[in-house]
Coordinates of C-alpha atoms and ligand atoms in Angstrom, one line a residue:
X1 CA -5.5 28.5 -14.4
X2 CA -7.2 25.2 -15.0
X3 CA -7.0 22.3 -12.6
X4 CA -7.9 18.6 -13.0
X5 CA -7.9 15.7 -10.6
X6 CA -8.4 12.0 -11.1
X7 CA -7.7 8.8 -9.2
X8 CA -6.7 5.6 -11.0
X9 CA -7.4 2.2 -9.3
X10 CA -5.2 -0.8 -9.4
X11 CA -5.8 -4.4 -8.0
X12 CA -2.7 -6.2 -8.9
X13 CA -3.0 -10.0 -8.7
X14 CA 0.5 -10.6 -7.5
X15 CA 2.5 -9.1 -4.7
X16 CA 4.8 -7.2 -6.8
X17 CA 4.4 -5.7 -10.4
X18 CA 5.4 -2.9 -12.6
X19 CA 2.7 -1.3 -14.8
X20 CA 3.2 1.4 -17.5
X21 CA 0.5 4.0 -16.7
X22 CA 1.6 6.5 -19.4
X23 CA -1.5 5.9 -21.6
X24 CA -3.8 6.6 -18.5
X25 CA -1.9 9.8 -17.7
X26 CA -2.2 10.8 -21.4
X27 CA -5.8 10.1 -21.4
X28 CA -6.2 12.4 -18.3
X29 CA -4.2 15.0 -20.0
X30 CA -6.5 14.9 -23.0
X31 CA -9.6 15.1 -20.7
X32 CA -8.2 18.0 -19.0
X33 CA -7.7 20.0 -22.2
X34 CA -4.6 21.6 -20.6
X35 CA -2.0 22.5 -23.0
X36 CA 0.8 24.0 -20.9
X37 CA 1.4 23.2 -17.2
X38 CA 2.5 20.3 -15.0
X39 CA 1.1 17.0 -14.0
X40 CA 1.8 15.3 -10.7
X41 CA 1.3 11.6 -10.5
X42 CA 1.6 9.9 -6.9
X43 CA 0.9 6.6 -5.4
X44 CA -1.8 7.1 -2.6
X45 CA -0.3 4.2 -0.6
X46 CA 3.1 3.7 1.4
X47 CA 3.7 0.3 -0.2
X48 CA 3.5 1.4 -3.8
X49 CA 5.5 3.9 -6.1
X50 CA 5.2 6.0 -9.2
X51 CA 8.5 6.4 -11.1
X52 CA 9.8 7.2 -14.5
X53 CA 12.1 5.0 -16.5
X54 CA 12.5 2.8 -19.6
X55 CA 9.7 0.3 -20.7
X56 CA 12.0 -2.6 -21.0
X57 CA 11.1 -6.0 -19.5
X58 CA 14.9 -6.9 -18.7
X59 CA 15.2 -3.7 -16.7
X60 CA 12.0 -4.5 -14.7
X61 CA 13.2 -7.9 -14.0
X62 CA 16.5 -6.4 -12.7
X63 CA 14.6 -3.8 -10.6
X64 CA 12.8 -6.6 -8.8
X65 CA 15.9 -8.7 -8.2
X66 CA 17.8 -5.6 -7.0
X67 CA 14.8 -4.5 -4.6
X68 CA 14.7 -8.2 -3.2
X69 CA 18.4 -8.0 -2.4
X70 CA 18.0 -4.7 -0.7
X71 CA 14.8 -5.5 1.2
X72 CA 14.0 -9.2 0.9
X73 CA 10.3 -10.2 1.6
X74 CA 11.5 -13.3 3.5
X75 CA 12.1 -13.9 6.3
X76 CA 9.2 -11.8 7.3
X77 CA 10.1 -12.1 10.9
X78 CA 13.3 -10.2 10.4
X79 CA 11.5 -6.9 10.2
X80 CA 10.2 -5.2 13.4
X81 CA 7.3 -3.6 11.5
X82 CA 6.0 -7.1 10.7
X83 CA 3.8 -7.4 13.8
X84 CA 0.4 -8.5 12.5
X85 CA 1.5 -7.7 9.0
X86 CA 4.1 -8.9 6.5
X87 CA 4.9 -5.8 4.3
X88 CA 7.9 -4.1 5.8
X89 CA 9.9 -4.9 2.7
X90 CA 7.3 -3.2 0.6
X91 CA 7.6 0.0 2.6
X92 CA 11.3 -0.1 1.9
X93 CA 11.0 -0.8 -1.8
X94 CA 8.5 2.1 -2.1
X95 CA 11.0 4.4 -0.4
X96 CA 13.6 3.6 -2.9
X97 CA 11.5 3.7 -5.9
X98 CA 9.8 6.9 -5.0
X99 CA 6.3 8.3 -4.4
X100 CA 5.6 10.6 -7.2
X101 CA 6.7 12.1 -10.6
X102 CA 6.1 15.6 -12.0
X103 CA 6.1 15.9 -15.9
X104 CA 6.1 19.2 -17.8
X105 CA 3.1 19.6 -20.3
X106 CA 4.1 21.3 -23.5
X107 CA 1.7 21.8 -26.5
X108 CA -0.8 19.4 -25.0
X109 CA 1.7 16.5 -24.5
X110 CA 3.8 15.0 -21.9
X111 CA 7.3 16.6 -22.4
X112 CA 9.4 13.5 -21.8
X113 CA 13.1 12.8 -22.2
X114 CA 14.3 10.0 -24.4
X115 CA 12.5 6.7 -23.6
X116 CA 10.8 8.1 -20.5
X117 CA 7.6 6.4 -19.4
X118 CA 5.6 6.5 -16.2
X119 CA 5.2 3.4 -14.1
X120 CA 3.2 2.2 -11.1
X121 CA 5.3 0.1 -8.9
X122 CA 3.3 -2.4 -6.6
X123 CA 5.0 -3.9 -3.8
X124 CA 2.3 -5.2 -1.6
X125 CA -0.5 -6.0 -4.2
X126 CA -3.7 -8.3 -4.1
X127 CA -5.8 -5.4 -2.8
X128 CA -7.3 -2.2 -4.2
X129 CA -4.9 0.8 -4.5
X130 CA -5.0 4.3 -5.9
X131 CA -2.9 6.7 -7.8
X132 CA -3.5 10.4 -8.0
X133 CA -3.2 12.4 -11.1
X134 CA -3.3 16.2 -10.6
X135 CA -2.9 18.5 -13.6
X136 CA -2.5 22.3 -13.4
X137 CA -2.0 24.9 -16.2
X138 CA -4.0 26.3 -19.0
Ligands
ZN1 ZN1 3.0 -2.1 6.8

């Protein structure tokens, strides 16, 4: 069995963002030369997510509004976690959107369902953050 590991780095200029990282994962898969197996992609921070859904800007806008309703950033003082920091909402947004995804690899390709793409969800940006890609198979 072969195994491959890589970290992607992001430094998003805004507090929140959704980034399609499918091309990055495909590049890693090509580099790994693994044809059959599994790829795990996970955020290495507790205020960011990796998730799978449609690459549609209206949907991403809707996600942002929905997450802000569930866990508004302001007022910062309404969260107990926000003693010396202001990112309690980002922890909650990450919890809802998830930590990681696993995708099957078949014949050297990501074996997606219809319209599926992999996204990095940033909820407390403006600093360097990492995503882990781990591929196993042969
Ligand atoms: Zn925090």
